[in-house]
Coordinates of C-alpha atoms and ligand atoms in Angstrom, one line a residue:
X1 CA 0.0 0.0 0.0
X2 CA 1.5 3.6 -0.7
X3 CA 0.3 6.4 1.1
X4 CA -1.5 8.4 -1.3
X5 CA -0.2 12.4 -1.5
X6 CA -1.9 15.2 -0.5
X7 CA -1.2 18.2 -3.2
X8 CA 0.2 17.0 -6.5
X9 CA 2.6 19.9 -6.5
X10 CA 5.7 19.2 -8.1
X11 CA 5.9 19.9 -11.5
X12 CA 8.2 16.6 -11.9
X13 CA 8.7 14.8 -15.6
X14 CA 9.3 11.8 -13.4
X15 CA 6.4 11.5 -11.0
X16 CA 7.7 8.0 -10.3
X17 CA 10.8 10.1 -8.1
X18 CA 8.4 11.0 -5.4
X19 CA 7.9 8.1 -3.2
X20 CA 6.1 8.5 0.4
X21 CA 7.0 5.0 1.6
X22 CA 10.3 4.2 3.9
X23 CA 12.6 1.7 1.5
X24 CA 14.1 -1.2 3.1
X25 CA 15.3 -4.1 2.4
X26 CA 14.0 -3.5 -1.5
X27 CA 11.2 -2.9 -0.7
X28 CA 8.4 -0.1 -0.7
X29 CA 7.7 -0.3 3.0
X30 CA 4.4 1.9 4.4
X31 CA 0.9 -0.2 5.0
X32 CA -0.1 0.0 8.6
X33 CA 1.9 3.1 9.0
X34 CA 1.2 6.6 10.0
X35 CA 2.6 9.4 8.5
X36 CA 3.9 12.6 9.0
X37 CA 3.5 15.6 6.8
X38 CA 6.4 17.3 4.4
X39 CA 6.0 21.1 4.0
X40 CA 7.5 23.6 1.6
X41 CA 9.3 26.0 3.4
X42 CA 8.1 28.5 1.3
X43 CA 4.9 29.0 1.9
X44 CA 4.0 25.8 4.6
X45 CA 2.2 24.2 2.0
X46 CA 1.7 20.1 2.7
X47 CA 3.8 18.5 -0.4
X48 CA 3.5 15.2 0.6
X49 CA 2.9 12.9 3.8
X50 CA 5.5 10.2 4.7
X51 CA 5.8 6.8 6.1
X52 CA 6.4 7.4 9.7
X53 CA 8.5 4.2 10.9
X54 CA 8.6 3.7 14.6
X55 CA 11.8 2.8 16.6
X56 CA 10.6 -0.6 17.9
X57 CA 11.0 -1.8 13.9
X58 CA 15.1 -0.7 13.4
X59 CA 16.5 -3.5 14.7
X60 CA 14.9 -5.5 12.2
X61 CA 16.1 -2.9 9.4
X62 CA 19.0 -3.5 10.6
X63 CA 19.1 -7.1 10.3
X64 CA 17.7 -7.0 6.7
X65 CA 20.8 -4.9 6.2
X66 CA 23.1 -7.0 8.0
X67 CA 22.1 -10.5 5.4
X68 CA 22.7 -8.3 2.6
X69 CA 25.9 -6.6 3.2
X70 CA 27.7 -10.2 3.1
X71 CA 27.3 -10.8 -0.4
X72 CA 27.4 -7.3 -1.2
X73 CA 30.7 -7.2 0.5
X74 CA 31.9 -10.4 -1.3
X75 CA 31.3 -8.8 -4.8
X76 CA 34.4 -8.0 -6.6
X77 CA 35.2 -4.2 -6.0
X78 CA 34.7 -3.6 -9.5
X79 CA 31.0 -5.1 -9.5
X80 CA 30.6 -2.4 -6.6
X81 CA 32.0 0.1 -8.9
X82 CA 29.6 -0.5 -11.5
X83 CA 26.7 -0.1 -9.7
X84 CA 27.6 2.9 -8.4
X85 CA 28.6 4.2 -11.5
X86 CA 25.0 3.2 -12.8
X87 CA 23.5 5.2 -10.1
X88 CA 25.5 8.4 -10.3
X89 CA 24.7 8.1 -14.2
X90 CA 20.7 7.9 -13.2
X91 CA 21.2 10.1 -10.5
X92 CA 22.5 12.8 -13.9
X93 CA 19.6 11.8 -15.7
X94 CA 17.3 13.4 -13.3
X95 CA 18.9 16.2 -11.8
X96 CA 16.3 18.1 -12.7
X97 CA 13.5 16.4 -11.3
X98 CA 15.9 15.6 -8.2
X99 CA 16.5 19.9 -7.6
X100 CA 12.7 20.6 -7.9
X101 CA 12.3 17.8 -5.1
X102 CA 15.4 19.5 -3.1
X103 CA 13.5 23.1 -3.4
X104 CA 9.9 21.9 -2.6
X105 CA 11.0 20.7 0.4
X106 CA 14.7 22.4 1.8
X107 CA 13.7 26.0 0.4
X108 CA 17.2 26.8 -1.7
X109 CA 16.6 28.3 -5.2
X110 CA 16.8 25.8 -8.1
X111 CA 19.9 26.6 -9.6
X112 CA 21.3 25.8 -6.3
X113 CA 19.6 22.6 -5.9
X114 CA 20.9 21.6 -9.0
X115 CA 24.3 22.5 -8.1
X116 CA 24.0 20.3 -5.2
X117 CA 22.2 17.3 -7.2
X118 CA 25.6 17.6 -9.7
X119 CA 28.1 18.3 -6.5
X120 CA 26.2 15.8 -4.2
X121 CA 26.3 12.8 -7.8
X122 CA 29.9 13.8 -7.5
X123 CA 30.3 11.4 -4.1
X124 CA 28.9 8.6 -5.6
X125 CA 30.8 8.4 -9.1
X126 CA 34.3 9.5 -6.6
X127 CA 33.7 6.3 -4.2
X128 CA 32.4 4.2 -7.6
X129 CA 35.8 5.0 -8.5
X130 CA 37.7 4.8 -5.3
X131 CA 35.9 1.3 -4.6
X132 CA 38.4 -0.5 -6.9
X133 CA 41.3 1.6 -4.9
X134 CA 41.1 -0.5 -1.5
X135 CA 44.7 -1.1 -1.1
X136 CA 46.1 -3.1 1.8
X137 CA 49.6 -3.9 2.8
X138 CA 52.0 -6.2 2.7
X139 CA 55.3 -5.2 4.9
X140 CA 58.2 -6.7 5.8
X141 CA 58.1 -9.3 8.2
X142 CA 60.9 -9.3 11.6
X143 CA 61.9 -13.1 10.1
X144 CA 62.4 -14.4 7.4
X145 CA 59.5 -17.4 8.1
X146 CA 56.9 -14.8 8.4
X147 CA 55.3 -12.7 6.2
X148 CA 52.6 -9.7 7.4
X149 CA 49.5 -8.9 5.4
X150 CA 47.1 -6.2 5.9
X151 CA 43.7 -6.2 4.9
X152 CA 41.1 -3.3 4.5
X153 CA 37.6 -4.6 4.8
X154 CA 34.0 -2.8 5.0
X155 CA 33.1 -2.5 8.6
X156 CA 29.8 -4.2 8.2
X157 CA 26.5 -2.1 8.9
X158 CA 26.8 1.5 8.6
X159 CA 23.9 4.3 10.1
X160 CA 23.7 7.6 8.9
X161 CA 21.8 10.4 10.5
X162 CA 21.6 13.6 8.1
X163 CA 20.6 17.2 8.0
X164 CA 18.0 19.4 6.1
X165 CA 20.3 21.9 5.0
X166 CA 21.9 19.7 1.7
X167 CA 18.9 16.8 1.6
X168 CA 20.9 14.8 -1.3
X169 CA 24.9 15.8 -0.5
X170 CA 24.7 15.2 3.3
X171 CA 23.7 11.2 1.8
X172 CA 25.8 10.6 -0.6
X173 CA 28.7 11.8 0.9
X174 CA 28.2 8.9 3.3
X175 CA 26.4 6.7 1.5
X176 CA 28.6 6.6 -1.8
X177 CA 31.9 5.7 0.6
X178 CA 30.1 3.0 2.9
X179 CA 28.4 1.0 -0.4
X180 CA 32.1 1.7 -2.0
X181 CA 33.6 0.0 0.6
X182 CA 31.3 -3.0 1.0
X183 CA 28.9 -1.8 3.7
X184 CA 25.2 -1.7 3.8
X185 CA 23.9 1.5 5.0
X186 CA 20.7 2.8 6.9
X187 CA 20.1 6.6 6.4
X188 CA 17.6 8.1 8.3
X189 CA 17.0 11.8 6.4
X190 CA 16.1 14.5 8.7
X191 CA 12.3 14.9 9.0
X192 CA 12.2 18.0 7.0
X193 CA 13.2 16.4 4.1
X194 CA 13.1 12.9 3.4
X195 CA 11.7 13.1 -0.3
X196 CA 15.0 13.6 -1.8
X197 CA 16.2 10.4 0.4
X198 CA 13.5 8.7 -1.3
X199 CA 14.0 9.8 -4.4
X200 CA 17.7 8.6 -3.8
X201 CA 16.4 5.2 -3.1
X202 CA 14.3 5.0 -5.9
X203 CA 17.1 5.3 -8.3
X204 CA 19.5 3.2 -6.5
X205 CA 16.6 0.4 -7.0
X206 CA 16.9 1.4 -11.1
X207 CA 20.5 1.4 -10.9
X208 CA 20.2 -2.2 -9.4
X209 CA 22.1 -1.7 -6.3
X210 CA 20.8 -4.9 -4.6
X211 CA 18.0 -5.0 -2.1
X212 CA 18.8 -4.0 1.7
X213 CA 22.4 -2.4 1.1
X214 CA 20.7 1.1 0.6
X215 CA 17.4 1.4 3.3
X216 CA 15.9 5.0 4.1
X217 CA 13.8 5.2 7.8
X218 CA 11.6 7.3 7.2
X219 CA 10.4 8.5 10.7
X220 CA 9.4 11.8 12.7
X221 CA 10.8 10.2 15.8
X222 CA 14.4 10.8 15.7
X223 CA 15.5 10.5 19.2
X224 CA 14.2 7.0 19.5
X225 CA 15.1 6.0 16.0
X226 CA 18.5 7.6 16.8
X227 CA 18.7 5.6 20.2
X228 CA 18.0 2.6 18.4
X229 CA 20.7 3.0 16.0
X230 CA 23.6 3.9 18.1
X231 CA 22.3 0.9 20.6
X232 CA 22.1 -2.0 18.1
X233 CA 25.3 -3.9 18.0
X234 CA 25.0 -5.1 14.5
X235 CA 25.9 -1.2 13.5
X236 CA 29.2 -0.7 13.3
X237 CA 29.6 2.7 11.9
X238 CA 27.6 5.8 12.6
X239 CA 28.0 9.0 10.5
X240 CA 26.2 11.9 11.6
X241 CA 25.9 15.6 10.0
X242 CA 24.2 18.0 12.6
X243 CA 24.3 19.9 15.3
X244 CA 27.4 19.6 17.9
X245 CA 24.2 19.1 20.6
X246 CA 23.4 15.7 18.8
X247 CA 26.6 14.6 18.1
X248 CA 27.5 14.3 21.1
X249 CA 24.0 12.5 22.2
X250 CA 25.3 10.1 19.6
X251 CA 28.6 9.3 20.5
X252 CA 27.2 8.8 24.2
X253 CA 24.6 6.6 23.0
X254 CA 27.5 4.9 20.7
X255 CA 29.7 3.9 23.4
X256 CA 28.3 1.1 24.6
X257 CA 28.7 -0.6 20.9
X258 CA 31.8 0.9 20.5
X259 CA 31.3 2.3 17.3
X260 CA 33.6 4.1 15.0
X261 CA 31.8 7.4 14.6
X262 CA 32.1 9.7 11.9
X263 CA 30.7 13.2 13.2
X264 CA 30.3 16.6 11.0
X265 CA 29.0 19.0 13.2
X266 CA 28.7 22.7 13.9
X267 CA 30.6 25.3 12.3
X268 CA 31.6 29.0 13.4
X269 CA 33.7 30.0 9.9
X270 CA 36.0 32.9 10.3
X271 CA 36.6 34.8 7.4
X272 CA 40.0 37.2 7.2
X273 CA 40.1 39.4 4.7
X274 CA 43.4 41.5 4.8
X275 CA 43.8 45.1 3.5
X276 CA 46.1 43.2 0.7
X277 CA 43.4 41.3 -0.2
X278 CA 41.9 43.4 -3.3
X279 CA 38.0 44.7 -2.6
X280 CA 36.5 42.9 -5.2
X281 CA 37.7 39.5 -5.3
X282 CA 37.5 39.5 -1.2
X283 CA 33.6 40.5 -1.5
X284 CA 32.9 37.9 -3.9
X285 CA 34.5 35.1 -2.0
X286 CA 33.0 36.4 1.3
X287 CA 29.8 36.9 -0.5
X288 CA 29.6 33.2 -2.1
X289 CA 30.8 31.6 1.5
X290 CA 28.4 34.1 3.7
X291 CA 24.8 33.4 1.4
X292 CA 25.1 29.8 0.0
X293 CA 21.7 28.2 0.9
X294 CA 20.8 31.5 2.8
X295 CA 23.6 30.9 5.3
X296 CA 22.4 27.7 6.5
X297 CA 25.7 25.5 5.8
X298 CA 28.0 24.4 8.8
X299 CA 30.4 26.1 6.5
X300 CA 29.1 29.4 5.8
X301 CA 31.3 32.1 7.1
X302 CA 29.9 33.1 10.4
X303 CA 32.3 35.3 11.3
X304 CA 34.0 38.2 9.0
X305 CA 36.9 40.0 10.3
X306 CA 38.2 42.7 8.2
X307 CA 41.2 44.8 8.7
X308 CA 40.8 48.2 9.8
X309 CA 41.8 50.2 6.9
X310 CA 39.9 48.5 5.0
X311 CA 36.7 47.8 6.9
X312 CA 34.4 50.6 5.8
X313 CA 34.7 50.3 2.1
X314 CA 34.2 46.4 2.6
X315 CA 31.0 46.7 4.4
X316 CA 30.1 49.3 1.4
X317 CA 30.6 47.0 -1.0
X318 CA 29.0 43.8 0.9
X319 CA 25.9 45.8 1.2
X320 CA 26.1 47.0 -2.1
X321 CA 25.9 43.2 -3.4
X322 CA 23.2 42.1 -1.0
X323 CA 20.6 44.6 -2.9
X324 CA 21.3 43.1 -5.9
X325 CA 19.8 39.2 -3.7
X326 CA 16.4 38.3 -4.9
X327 CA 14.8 36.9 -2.1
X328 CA 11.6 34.4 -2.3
X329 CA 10.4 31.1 -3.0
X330 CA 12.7 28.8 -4.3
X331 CA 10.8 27.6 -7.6
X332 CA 10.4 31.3 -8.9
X333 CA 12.8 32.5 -11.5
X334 CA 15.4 34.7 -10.7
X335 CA 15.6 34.0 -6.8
X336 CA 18.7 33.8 -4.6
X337 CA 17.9 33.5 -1.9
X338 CA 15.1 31.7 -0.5
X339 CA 13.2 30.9 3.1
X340 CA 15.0 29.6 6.2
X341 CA 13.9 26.0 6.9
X342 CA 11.4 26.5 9.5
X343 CA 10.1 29.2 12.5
X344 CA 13.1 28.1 14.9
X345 CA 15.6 29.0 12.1
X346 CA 14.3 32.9 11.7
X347 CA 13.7 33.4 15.5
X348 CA 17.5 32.3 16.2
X349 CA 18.2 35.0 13.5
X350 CA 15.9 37.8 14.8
X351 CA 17.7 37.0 18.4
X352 CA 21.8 37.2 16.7
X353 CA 20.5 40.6 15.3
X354 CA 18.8 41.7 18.5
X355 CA 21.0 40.5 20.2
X356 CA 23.9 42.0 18.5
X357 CA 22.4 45.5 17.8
X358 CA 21.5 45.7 21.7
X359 CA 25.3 45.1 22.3
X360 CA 26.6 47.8 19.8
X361 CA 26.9 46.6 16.5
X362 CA 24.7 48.8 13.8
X363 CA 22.8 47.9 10.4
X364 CA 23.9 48.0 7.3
X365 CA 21.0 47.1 5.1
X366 CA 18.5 44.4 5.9
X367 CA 17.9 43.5 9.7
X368 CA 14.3 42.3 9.9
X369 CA 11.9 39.7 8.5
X370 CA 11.5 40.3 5.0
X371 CA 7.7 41.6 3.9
X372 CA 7.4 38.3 2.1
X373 CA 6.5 37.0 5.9
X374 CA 6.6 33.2 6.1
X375 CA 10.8 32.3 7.4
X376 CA 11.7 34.8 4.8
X377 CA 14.5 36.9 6.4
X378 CA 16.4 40.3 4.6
X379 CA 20.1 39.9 3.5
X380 CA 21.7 41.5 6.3
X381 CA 25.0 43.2 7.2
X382 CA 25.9 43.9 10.5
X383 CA 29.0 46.1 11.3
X384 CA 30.6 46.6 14.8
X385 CA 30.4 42.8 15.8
X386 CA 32.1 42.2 18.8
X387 CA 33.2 38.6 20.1
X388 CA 30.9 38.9 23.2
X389 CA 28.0 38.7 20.7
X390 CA 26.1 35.8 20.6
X391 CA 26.4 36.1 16.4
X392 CA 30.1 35.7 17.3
X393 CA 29.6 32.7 19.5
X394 CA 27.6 30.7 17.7
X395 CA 26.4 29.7 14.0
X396 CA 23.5 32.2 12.6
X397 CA 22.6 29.5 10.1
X398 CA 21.0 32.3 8.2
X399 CA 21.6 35.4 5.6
X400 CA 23.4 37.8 7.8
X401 CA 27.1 38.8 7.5
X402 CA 28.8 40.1 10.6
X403 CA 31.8 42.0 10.3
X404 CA 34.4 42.4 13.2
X405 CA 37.6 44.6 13.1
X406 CA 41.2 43.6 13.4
X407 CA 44.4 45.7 13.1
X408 CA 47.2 43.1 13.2
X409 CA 47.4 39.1 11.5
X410 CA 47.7 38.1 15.1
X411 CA 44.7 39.8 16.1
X412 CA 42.7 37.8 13.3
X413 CA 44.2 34.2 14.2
X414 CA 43.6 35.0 18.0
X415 CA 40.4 36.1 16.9
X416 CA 39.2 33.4 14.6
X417 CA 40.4 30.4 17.0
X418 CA 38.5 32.0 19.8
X419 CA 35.6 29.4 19.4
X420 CA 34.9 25.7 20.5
X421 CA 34.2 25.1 16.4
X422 CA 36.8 23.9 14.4
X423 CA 35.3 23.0 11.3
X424 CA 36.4 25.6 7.8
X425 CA 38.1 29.1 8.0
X426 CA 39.0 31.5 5.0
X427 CA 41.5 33.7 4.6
X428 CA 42.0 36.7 1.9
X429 CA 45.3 38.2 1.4
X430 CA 47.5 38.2 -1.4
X431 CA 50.5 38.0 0.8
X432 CA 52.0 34.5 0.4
X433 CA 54.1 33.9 3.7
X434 CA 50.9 34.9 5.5
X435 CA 48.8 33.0 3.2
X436 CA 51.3 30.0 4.9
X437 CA 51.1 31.4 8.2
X438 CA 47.8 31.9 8.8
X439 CA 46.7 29.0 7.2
X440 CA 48.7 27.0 9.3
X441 CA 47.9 28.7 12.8
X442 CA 44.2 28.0 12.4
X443 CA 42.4 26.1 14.3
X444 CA 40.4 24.2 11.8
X445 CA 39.8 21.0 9.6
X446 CA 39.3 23.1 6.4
X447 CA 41.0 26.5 5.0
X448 CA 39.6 28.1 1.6
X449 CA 42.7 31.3 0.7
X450 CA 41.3 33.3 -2.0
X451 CA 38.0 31.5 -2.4
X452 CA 35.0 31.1 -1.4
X453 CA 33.3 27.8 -2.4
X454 CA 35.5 25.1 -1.1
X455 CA 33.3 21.8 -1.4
X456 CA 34.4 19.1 -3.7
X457 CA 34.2 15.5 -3.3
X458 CA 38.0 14.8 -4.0
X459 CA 39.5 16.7 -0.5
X460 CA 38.8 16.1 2.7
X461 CA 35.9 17.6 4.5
X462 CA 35.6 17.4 8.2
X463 CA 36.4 19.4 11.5
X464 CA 38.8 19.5 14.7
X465 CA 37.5 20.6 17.9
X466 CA 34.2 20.6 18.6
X467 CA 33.3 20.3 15.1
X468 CA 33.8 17.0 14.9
X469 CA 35.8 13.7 14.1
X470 CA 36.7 11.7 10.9
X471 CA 36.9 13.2 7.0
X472 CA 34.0 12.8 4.1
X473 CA 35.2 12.6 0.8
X474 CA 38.6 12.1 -1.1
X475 CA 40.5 9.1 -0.6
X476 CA 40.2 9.6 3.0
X477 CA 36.1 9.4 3.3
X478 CA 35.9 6.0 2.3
X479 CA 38.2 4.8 5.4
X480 CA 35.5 5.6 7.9
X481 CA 33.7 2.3 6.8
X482 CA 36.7 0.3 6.8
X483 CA 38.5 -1.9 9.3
X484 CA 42.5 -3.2 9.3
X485 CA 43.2 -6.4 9.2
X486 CA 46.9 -7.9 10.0
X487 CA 47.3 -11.4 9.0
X488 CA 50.3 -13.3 10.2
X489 CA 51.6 -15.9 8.1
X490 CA 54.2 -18.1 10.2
X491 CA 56.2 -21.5 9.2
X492 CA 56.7 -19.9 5.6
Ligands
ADP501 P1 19.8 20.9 12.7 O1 19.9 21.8 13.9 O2 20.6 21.2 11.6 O3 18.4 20.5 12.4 P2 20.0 18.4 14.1 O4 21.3 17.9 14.8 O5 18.9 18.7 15.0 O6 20.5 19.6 13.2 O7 19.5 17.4 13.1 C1 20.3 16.7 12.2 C2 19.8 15.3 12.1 O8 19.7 14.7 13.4 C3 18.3 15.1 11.6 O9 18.2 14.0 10.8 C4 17.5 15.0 12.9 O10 16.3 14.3 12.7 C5 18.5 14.2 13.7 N1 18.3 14.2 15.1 C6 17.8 15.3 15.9 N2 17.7 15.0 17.2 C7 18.2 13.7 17.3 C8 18.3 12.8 18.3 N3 18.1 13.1 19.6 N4 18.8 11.5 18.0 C9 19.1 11.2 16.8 N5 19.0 12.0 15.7 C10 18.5 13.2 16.0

């Protein structure tokens, strides 16, 4: 039985993409279900209702998954590949259809859904490739009747808990490493949007990935689906992308099972643009980093120091490029920037402006809710940010750009360490022993000199501090499935 939709409101030319049933083991899973309702951000329209799986039916997800991943582990790396490859390649096919699902239901404008459909497709044809790229170890042995032999092999069962903010990325970037590797995987989207996850699914089923290594829970209960996940033993791997406050729930809940957890969590970006930076290419970057998705990435720049002589014609020229944001829905034609996910996200806003303008700092152009109303909130610059703001302190997740002063380079690393967050920093200078120094003296897991947009799926991404442990993508992703073997072979 498949829960029948509410509105019919995605123009889709693949209606077969939007599925309201959980997927596991293969299968379309939903009769005797409730459901819970997906909105548009937009406008809070209904776009769909969803399977709502309960947490008393993981563990036998869980074990569907775990009879699978044996002979999905057993398959030559290259059969892995090619199933992968088939599913990035489907995955292409409907980008289109895949970035109207992304906007209906996470807010971003379409052009930016479809750059995440292409950047997020990007994970799975990497690990299709890096799946044939599992290398061991052979090394030499202390005699000469010995020899040592190190395997690599897939973990077994891997979770994955993901955000709202990149529905289809914040998967694949897991999901693509773990099948890669020889893992089965259970993702449990965030509740906000689980129709790209599903739409995810339903390709993977065309691409032929076999029944039970990809399975999407549904559910609106994520503490106790969480609980259940970190608690089962069978789940050997947990990657989570979300706020520190979870994480660590997680790794609590994980240590029973003493599971190797992967964990992107909060960011607090610093941004330093130096006097020798040059206006316009420092703007642009700061720009790009600063009103992604409206601000809500864990690696949007949160925090934009900007050297004195310098500082006034920077927040000039900042301001001047936030007129030229369209702000609105999504779908419509021409928008930047579109709602914040929900009523949460634009109160935390309203209280980092509030909150900052009751400490000092003063508007440069936006400020308020926009008169769109909904979560719609005005691209925002905020001058005369101090660090004992609470825009300082923690991530805005939304369109405002706060700007701090600094006089000297040690100011600005002193400065842009000063937080528990660890996760990506930029820097703007065109000074290259400072490019070196600074680059080096921050206290992060990711440094963008010069630019911007930093995402790819061939480097590392990932935090130090408080931001979080292990790396997603690049060689380096797929290891967070993986176990070492050493083999010992004596009486040569
Ligand atoms: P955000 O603030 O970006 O929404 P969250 O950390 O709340 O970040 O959510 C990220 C993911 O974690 C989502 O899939 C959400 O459902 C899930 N989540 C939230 N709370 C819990 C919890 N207590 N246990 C397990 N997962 C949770």
């Amino acid at each position: 039985m498949t829960v029948p939709f509410q509105v019919d409101a995605l123009p889709l030319r693949d209606k077969s993409l939007l599925r309201s049933n959980a997927y596991i083991g293969g299968q379309w899973v939903g009769a005797n279900h409730g459901v819970f309702a997906v909105s548009d951000p937009s406008d809070q329209s209904v776009i769909s209702t969803v399977t709502d799986m309960q947490a008393h039916e993981v563990a036998e997800v869980i074990a569907i998954a775990e009879r699978a991943q044996t002979s999905w582990a057993a398959l030559p790396a290259k059969q892995r590949a090619l199933a992968l490859r088939r599913w990035f390649d489907l995955i292409i096919v409907s980008e289109q259809d895949l970035a109207r699902i992304i906007t209906a239901e996470q807010g971003k404008p379409l052009s930016e859904a479809l750059a995440e459909v292409r950047y997020g497709a990007g994970f799975v044809e990497w690990f299709a490739e890096e799946a044939k790229r599992i290398y061991g170890e052979t090394i030499p042995a202390p005699s000469s009747d010995r020899r040592i032999i190190v395997l690599k092999q897939p973990i077994g069962v891997a979770a994955a808990i993901t955000p709202w903010n990149f529905p289809l990325a914040m998967i694949t970037r897991k999901a693509g490493a773990a099948l890669a590797a020889g893992c089965a995987i259970v993702v449990k989207p965030a509740e906000l949007t689980p129709l790209t996850a599903l739409a995810l699914a339903e390709i993977s089923q065309r691409a032929g990935i076999p029944a039970g290594i990809f399975n999407v829970i549904t559910c609106s209960d994520a503490a106790g689906v969480g609980r259940e996940l970190c608690s089962n033993s069978s789940v050997r791997a947990l990657s989570f992308t979300g706020s520190t406050e979870v994480g660590r729930l997680l790794l609590r809940q994980s240590a029973d099972t003493v599971k190797k957890c992967s964990m992107e969590l909060g960011g607090n970006a610093p941004i330093l643009v130096f006097d020798d930076a040059g206006l316009q290419t420092s703007v642009r970057g700061v720009f790009a980093a600063k009103f992604r998705n409206g601000g809500q990435s864990c690696i949007a720049a949160n925090r934009i120091l900007v050297q004195s002589s310098i500082y006034d014609a920077f927040a000039e020229q900042l301001s001047e490029a936030c007129r030229e944001l369209v702000v609105g829905p999504g779908a419509r034609e021409g928008v930047t920037i579109g709602p914040l996910i929900d009523s949460s996200a634009i109160a935390k806003v309203e209280e980092h402006v509030a909150d900052a303008v009751r400490q000092g700092a003063q508007i440069r152009i936006g400020g308020s809710r926009h008169e769109l109303g909904g979560t719609f909130f005005e691209p925002t610059v905020l001058t005369g940010v101090t660090s004992a703001m609470k825009i300082f302190q923690g991530e805005t997740f939304g369109p405002v750009a706060a700007l701090i002063r600094f006089d000297t380079e040690e100011e600005a690393i002193t400065l842009a360490n000063d937080s528990q967050f660890g996760l990506a920093a930029y820097l703007f200078t065109r000074d290259v022993g400072r490019c070196v120094r600074v680059a080096e003296a921050l206290q992060v897991g990711i440094v963008g000199i010069n630019e911007g947009l930093i995402s790819t799926e061939v480097a590392p991404f990932g935090g130090v501090k408080q931001s979080g442990l292990g790396r997603e993508g690049s060689r380096h992703g797929i290891e967070e499935y993986l176990q070492i073997k050493y083999i010992c072979l004596g009486n040569v």
